[in-house]
Tab-separated table of C-alpha atoms and ligand atoms in Angstrom:
chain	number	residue	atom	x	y	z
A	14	UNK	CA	0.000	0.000	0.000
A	15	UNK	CA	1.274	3.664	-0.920
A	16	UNK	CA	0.392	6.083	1.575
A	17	UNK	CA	-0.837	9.989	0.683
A	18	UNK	CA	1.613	12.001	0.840
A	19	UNK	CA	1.401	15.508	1.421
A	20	UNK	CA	3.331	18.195	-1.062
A	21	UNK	CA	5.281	19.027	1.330
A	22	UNK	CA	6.445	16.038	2.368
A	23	UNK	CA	7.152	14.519	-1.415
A	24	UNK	CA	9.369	18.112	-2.432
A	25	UNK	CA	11.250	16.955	0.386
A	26	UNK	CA	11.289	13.253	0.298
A	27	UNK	CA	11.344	11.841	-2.972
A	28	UNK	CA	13.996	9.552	-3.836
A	29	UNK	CA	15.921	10.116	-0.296
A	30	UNK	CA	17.440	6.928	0.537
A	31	UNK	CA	16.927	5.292	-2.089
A	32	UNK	CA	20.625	4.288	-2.756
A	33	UNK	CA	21.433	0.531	-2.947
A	34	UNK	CA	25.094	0.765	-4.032
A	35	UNK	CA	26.005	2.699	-0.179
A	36	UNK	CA	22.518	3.490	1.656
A	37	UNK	CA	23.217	7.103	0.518
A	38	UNK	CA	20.802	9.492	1.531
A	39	UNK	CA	21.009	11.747	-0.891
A	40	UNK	CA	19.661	10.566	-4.246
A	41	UNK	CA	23.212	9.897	-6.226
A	42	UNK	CA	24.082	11.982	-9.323
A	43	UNK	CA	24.546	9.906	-12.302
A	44	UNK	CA	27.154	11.725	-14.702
A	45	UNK	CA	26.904	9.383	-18.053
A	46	UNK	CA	26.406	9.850	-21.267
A	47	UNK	CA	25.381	6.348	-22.307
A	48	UNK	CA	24.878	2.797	-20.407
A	49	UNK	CA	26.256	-0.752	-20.726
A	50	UNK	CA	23.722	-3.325	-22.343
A	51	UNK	CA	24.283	-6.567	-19.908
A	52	UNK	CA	24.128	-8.542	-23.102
A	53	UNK	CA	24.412	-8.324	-26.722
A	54	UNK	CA	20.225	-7.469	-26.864
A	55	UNK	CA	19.790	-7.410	-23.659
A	56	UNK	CA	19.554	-3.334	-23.071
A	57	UNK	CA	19.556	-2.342	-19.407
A	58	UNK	CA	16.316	0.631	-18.242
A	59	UNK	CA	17.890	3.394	-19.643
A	60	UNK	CA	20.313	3.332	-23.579
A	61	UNK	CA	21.533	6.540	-23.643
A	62	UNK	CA	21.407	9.624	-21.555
A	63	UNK	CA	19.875	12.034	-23.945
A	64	UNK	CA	16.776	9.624	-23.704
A	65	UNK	CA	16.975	8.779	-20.322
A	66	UNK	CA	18.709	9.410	-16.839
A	67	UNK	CA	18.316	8.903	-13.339
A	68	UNK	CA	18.537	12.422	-11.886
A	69	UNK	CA	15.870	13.782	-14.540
A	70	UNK	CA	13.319	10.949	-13.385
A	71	UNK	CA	13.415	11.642	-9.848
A	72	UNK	CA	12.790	15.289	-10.737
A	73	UNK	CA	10.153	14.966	-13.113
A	74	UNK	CA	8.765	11.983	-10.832
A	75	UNK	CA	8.590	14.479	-7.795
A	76	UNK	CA	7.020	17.031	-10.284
A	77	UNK	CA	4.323	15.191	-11.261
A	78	UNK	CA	3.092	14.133	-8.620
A	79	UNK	CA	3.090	17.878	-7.225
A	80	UNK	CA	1.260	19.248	-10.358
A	81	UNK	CA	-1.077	16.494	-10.319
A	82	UNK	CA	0.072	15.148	-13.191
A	83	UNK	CA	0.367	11.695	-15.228
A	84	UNK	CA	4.497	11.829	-16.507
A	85	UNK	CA	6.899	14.636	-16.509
A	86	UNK	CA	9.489	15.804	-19.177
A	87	UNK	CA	12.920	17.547	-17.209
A	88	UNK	CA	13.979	19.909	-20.017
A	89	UNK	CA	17.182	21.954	-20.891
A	90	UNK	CA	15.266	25.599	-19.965
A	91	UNK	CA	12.057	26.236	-19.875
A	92	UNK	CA	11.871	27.911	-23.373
A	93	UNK	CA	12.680	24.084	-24.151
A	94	UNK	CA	10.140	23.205	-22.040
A	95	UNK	CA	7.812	25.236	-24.440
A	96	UNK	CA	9.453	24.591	-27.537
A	97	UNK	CA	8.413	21.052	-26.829
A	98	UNK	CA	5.127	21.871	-27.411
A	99	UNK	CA	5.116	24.590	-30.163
A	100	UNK	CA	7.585	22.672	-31.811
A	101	UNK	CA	5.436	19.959	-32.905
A	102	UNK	CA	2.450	21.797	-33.944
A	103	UNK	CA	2.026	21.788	-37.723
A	104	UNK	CA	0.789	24.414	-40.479
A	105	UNK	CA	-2.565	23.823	-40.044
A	106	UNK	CA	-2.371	23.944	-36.515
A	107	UNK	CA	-3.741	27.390	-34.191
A	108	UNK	CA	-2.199	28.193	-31.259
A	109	UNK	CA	-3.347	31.157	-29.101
A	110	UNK	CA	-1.095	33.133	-26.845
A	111	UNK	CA	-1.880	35.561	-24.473
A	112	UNK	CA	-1.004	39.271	-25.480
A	113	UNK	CA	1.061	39.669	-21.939
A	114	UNK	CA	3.287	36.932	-21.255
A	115	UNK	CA	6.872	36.450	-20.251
A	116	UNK	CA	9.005	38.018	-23.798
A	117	UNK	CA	10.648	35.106	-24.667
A	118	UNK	CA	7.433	33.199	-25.221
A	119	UNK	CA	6.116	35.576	-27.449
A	120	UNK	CA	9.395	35.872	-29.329
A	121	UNK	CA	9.425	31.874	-30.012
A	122	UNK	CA	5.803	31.801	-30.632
A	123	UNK	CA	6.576	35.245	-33.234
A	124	UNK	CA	9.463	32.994	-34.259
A	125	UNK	CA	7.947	29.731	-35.629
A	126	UNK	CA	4.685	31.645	-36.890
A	127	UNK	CA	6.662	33.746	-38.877
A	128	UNK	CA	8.332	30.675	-40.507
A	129	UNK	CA	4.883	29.250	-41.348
A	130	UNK	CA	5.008	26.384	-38.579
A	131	UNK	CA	1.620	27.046	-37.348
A	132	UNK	CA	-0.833	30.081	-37.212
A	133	UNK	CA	-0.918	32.267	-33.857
A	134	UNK	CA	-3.207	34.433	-32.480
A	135	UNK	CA	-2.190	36.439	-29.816
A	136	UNK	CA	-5.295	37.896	-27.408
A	137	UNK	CA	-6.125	39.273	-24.124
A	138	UNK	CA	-7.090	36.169	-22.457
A	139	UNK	CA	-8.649	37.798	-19.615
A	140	UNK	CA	-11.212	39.143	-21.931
A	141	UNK	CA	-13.509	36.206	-22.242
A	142	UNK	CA	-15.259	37.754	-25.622
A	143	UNK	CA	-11.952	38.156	-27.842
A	144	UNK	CA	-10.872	34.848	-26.042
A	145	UNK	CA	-14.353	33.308	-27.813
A	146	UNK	CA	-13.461	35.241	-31.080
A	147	UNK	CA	-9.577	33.739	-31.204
A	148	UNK	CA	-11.317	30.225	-30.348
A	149	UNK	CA	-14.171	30.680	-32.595
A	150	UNK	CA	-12.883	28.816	-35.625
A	151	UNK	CA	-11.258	26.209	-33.631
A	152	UNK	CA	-7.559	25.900	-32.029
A	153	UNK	CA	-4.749	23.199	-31.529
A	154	UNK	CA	-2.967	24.428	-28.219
A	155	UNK	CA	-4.222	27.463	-25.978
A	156	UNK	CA	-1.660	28.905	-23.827
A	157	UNK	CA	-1.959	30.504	-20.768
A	158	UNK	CA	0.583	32.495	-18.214
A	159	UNK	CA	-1.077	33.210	-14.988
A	160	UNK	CA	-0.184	35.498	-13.397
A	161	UNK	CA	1.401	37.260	-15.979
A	162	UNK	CA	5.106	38.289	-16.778
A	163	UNK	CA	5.384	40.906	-15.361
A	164	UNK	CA	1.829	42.941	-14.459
A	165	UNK	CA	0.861	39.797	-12.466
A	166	UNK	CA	-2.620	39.929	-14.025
A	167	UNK	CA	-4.502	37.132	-13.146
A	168	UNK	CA	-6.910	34.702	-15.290
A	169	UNK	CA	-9.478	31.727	-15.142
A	170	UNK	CA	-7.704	28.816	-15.810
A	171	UNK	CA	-10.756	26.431	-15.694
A	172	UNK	CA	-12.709	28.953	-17.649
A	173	UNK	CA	-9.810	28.871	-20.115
A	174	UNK	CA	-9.595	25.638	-20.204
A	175	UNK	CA	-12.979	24.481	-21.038
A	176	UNK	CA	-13.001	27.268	-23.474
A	177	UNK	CA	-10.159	25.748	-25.005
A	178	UNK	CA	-11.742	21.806	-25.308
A	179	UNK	CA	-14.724	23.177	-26.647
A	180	UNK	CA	-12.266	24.772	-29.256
A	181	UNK	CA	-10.868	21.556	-29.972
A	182	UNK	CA	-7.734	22.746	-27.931
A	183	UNK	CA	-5.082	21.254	-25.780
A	184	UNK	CA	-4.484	23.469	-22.856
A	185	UNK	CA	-1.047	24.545	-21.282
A	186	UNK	CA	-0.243	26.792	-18.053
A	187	UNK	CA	3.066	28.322	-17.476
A	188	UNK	CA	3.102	27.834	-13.709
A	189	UNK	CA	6.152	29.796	-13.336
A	190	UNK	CA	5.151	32.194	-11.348
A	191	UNK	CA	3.300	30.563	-8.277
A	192	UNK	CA	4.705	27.240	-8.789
A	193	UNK	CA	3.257	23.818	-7.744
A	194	UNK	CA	3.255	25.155	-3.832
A	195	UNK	CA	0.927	27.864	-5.253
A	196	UNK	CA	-1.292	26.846	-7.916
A	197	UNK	CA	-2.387	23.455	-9.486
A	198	UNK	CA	-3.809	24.085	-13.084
A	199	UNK	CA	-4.104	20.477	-13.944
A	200	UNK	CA	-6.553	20.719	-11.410
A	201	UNK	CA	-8.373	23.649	-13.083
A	202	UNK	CA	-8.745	21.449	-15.981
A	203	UNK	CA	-5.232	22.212	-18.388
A	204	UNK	CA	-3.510	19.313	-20.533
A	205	UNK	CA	-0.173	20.848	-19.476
A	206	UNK	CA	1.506	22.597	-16.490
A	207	UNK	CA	5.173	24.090	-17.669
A	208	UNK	CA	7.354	25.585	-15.263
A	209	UNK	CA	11.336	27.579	-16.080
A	210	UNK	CA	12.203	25.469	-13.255
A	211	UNK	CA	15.326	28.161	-13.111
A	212	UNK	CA	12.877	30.340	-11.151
A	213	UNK	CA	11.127	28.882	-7.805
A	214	UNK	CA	11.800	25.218	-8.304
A	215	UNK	CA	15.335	25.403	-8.109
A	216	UNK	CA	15.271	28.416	-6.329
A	217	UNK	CA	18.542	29.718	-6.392
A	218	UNK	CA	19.524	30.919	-9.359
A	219	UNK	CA	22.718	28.925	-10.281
A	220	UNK	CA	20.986	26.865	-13.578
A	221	UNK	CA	18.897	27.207	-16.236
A	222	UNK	CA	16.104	24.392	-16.527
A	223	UNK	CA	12.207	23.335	-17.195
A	224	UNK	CA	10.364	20.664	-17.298
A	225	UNK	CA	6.897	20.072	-19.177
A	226	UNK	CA	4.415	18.463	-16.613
A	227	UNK	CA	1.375	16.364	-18.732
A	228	UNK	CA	-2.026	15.230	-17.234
A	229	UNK	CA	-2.547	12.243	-19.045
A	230	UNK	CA	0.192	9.148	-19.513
A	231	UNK	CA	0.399	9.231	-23.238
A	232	UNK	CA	0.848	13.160	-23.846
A	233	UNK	CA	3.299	12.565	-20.803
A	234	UNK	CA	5.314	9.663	-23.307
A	235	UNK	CA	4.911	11.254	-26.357
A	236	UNK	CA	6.797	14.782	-24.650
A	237	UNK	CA	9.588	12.092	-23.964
A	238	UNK	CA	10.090	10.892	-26.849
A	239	UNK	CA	9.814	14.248	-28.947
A	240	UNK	CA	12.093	15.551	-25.890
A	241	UNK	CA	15.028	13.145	-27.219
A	242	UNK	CA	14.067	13.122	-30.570
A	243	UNK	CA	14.986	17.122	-30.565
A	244	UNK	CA	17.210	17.107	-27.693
A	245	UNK	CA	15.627	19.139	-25.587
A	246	UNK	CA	16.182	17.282	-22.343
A	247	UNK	CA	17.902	19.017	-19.031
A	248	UNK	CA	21.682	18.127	-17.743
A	249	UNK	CA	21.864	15.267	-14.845
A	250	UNK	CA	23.416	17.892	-12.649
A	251	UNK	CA	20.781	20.780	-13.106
A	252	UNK	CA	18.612	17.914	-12.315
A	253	UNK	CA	19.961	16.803	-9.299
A	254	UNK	CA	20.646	20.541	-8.048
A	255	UNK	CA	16.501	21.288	-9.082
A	256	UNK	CA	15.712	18.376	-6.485
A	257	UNK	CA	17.896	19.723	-3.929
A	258	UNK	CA	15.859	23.283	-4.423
A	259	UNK	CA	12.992	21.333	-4.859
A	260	UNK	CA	13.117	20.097	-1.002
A	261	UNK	CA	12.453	23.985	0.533
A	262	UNK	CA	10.076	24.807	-2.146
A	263	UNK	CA	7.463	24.663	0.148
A	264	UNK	CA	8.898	26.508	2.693
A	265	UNK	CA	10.953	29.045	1.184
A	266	UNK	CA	7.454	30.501	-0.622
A	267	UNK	CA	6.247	30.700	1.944
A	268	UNK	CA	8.262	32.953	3.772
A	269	UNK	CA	9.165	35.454	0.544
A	270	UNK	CA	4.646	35.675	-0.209
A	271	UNK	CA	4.376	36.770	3.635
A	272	UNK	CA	7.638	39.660	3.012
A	273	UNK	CA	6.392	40.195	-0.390
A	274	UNK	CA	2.218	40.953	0.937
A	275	UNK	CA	4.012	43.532	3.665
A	276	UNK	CA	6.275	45.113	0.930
A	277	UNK	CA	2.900	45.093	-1.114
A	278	UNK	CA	1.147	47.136	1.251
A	279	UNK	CA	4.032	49.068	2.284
A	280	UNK	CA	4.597	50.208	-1.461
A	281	UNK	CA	1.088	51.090	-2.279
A	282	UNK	CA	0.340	53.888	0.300
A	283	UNK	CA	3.817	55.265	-0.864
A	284	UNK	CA	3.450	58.863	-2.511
A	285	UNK	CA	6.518	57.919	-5.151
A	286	UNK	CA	4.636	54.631	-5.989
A	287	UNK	CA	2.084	54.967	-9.210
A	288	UNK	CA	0.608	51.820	-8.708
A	289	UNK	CA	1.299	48.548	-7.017
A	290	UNK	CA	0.434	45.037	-8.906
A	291	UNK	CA	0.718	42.608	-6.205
A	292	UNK	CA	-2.804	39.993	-7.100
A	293	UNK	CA	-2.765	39.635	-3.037
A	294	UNK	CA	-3.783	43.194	-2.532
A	295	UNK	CA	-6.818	44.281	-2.181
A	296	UNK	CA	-6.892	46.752	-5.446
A	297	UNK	CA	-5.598	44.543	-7.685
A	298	UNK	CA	-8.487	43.804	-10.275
A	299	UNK	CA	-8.446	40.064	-10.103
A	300	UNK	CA	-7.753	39.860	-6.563
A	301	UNK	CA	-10.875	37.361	-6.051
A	302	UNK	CA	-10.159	35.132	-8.845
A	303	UNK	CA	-6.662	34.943	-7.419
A	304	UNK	CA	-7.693	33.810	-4.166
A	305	UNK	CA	-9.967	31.206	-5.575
A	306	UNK	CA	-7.546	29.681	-7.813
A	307	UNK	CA	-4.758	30.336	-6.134
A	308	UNK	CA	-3.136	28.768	-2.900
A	309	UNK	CA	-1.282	32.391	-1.883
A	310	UNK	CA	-0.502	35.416	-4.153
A	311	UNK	CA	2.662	34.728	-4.163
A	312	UNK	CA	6.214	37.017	-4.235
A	313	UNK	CA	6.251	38.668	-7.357
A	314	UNK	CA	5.045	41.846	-8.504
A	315	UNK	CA	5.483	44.731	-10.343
A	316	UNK	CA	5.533	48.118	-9.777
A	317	UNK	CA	4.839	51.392	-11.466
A	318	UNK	CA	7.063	54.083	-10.617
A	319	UNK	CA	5.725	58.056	-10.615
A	320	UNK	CA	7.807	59.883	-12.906
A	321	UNK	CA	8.275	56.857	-15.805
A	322	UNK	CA	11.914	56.524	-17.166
A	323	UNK	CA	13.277	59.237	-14.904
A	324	UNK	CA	12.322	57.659	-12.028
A	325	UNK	CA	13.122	54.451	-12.728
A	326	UNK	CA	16.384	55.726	-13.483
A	327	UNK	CA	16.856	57.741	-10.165
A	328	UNK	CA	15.007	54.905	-7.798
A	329	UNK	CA	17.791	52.307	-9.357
A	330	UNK	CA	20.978	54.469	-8.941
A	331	UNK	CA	19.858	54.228	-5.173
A	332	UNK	CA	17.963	51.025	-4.263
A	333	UNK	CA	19.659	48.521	-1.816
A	334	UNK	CA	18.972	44.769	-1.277
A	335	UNK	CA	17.334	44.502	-4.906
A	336	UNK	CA	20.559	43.232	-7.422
A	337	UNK	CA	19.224	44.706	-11.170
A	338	UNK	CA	19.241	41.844	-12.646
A	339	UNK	CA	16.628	38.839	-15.162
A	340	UNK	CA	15.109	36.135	-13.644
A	341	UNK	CA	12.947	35.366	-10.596
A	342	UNK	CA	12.460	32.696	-7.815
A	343	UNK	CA	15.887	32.935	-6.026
A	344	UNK	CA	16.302	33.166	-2.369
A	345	UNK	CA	17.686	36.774	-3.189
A	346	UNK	CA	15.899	39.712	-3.751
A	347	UNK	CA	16.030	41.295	-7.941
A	348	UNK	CA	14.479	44.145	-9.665
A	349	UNK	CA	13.866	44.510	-13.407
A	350	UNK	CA	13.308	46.990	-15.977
A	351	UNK	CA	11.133	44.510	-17.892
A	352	UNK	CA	10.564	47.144	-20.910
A	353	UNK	CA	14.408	47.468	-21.402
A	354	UNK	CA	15.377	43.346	-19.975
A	355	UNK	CA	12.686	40.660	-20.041
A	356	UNK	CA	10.498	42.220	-22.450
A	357	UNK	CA	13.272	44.218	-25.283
A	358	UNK	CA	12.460	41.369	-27.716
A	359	UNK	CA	8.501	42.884	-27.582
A	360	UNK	CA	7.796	46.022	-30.802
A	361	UNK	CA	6.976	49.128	-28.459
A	362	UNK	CA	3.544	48.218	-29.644
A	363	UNK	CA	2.984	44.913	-28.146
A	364	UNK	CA	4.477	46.513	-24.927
A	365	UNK	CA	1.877	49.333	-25.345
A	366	UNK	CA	-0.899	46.537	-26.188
A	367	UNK	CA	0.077	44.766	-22.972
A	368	UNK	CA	0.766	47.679	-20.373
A	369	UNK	CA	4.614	47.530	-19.887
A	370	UNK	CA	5.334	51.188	-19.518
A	371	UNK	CA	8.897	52.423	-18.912
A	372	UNK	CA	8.395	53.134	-15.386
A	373	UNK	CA	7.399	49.295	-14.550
A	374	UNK	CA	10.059	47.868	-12.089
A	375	UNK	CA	9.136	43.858	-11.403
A	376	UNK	CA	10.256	42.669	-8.232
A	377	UNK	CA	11.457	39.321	-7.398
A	378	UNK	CA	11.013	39.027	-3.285
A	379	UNK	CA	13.480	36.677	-1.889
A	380	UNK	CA	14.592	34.931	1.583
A	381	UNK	CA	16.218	38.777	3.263
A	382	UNK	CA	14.529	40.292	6.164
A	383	UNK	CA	11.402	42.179	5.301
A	384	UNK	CA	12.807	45.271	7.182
A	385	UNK	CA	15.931	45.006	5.204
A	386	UNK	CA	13.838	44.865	2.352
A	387	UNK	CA	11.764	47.667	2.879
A	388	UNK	CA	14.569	50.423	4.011
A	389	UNK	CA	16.404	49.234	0.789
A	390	UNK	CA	13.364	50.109	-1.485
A	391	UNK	CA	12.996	53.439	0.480
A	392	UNK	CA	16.262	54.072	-0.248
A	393	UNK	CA	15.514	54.123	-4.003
A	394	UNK	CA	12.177	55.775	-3.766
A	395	UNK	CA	14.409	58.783	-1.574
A	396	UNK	CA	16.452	58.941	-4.913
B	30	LIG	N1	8.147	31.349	-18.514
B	30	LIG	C1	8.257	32.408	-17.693
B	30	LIG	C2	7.030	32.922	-17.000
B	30	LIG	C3	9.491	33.025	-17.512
B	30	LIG	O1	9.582	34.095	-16.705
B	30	LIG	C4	10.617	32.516	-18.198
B	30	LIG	C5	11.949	33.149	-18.046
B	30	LIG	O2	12.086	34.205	-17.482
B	30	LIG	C6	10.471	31.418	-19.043
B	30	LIG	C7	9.225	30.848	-19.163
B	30	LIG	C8	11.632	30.850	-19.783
B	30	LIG	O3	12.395	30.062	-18.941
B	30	LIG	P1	13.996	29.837	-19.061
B	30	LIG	O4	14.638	31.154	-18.868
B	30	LIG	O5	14.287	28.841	-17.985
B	30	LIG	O6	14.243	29.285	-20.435
């Protein structure tokens, strides 16, 4: 009999002690590229390590059972992680993208449209009547981002999703953001949870990695296989390191949503503050939807800073205890300039389309004191 296991308790258990070389505790790292057959034809569980290793099934073992989810795919980065999915759709295939997701999305999606691989419609996907017109003549692959990269606005997943199947379409959530201690969009009703496991599921910002989570067991083999196929597949050692983040998932969110709700609040009564998105605030528009679908708001947000360019400029000459720098998820505190970083690759007209104005900062809240925290960003907003 297999017990239930809680979340928590799998992120930080899964393949401990599992070692029957030594009794190691620690899951050992397996640093091959290819495996002995024990016999002419007699092929041993795993060929060859760009098909299969170890380290990456523990991961995406651990991962799919904390997304709910039928088989897991441990990828290279989590573009790869997307790539395996837009890179098998086919000319007569629609995929619809939401008009304010992380850059890099749109830039691959952009990318392989542009080359004829599929047809794309991008849309606001919190608008549930241009959401009907993108879906109305059918669709192959809906994505969503939720919440968004980087004005944290929130949508329906399950709405999405059954929007989606009625459409004909496969649906897949980048669960970046929130990750699987936050938010469960299998759950909701999506095909396919993704995750840039470089961000919270690591956690501290020393690899680059994803992993493409499916809900049922053939999707879940058929990523595999197109995952070798295109060599798309993650390193044994980010693997093994995203385990070892994977353990404090749970608790390290927790810690950086309860500094990142007080900077939150702090922020928005602040006179050099335009506007705060943080979904766990009160103001924020989909504040309710967030705490339905959500399991905490989480520690991003973003933002806008009173006097545009010229204060972004003068608040990041000062700041303290925010490095300027991409990415998200880390135990350390980061600020971007998402118009001039994570988002350059967007035409200033996409950026206008999807709010990223030049005085957007998005903040990444990590493990440091709140109070440090706070007197940093006061430092900046004195500047
Ligand atoms: N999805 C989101 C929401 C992201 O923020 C990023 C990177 O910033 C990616 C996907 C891409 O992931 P990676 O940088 O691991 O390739």
């Amino acid at each position: 009999m297999t017990d239930h296991l809680s979340p928590e308790t799998i992120a930080a258990t899964h393949g401990i002690a599992i070692d029957t070389a030594y009794g190691a505790v620690a899951p050992p790292l397996y640093l091959t590229s290819t495996y002995a057959y024990e016999a002419f034809e007699r092929p041993r569980q795993y060929g060859y390590g760009r098909g299969g290793n170890a380290n990456r099934d523990l991961l995406g073992e651990a991962l799919a059972k904390l997304e709910g989810g039928a088989g897991a795919t441990i990828t290279a980065s989590g573009m790869a992680a997307i790539d395996l999915l837009l890179g098998r759709l086919s000319p007569d295939d629609h995929l619809v993208v939401p008009h304010d997701c992380y850059g890099g999305t749109l830039r691959l999606a952009n990318g392989r449209a542009s080359r004829r691989q599929f047809r794309l419609t991008i849309v606001d996907q919190g608008d549930p009547a241009a959401l009907a017109d993108a879906l109305k003549d059918g669709a192959s692959l809906v994505f969503v981002e939720t919440p968004s990269n980087p004005l944290m606005r929130v949508v329906d997943i399950a709405a999405i999703a059954a929007a989606g199947h009625a459409a004909g379409a496969k649906v897949v959530v980048d669960n970046t953001f929130l990750s699987p201690a936050l938010q469960n969009p299998i759950a909701l009703g999506a095909d396919y949870v993704l995750h840039s496991s470089t961000k919270y599921i690591n956690g501290h910002s020393d690899i680059i990695a994803g992993a493409l989570i499916a809900a049922n067991a053939e999707d879940a083999a058929a990523d595999r296989v197109w995952a070798n196929t295109a060599g798309l597949t993650g390193a044994p050692f980010d693997a093994w390191l995203t385990l070892r983040g994977l353990r404090t998932l749970f608790a390290r969110i927790e810690r950086q949503q309860s500094t990142a709700s007080a900077i939150a609040e702090r922020l928005e009564a602040h006179p050099g503050i335009a506007a705060v998105h943080y979904p766990g605030l009160a103001s924020h528009p989909q504040h309710d939807l967030a705490a339905r679908q959500q399991k905490g708001f989480g520690a991003m947000m973003s933002i806008e800073i009173a006097g545009g360019a010229d204060g972004v400029r003068a608040f990041l000459s000062k700041v303290a205890h925010f490095t300027l720098a991409e990415s998200l998820g880390g135990v350390e505190s980061l600020v971007s300039h998402p118009a001039t970083m994570t988002h350059a690759s967007m035409s200033i007209e996409a950026r206008t389309r999807a709010g990223i104005t030049d005085g957007l900062l998005r903040l990444s809240i990590g493990l440091e004191h709140p109070d440090d925290l706070l007197a940093g960003l006061e430092r900046g907003l004195a500047g």
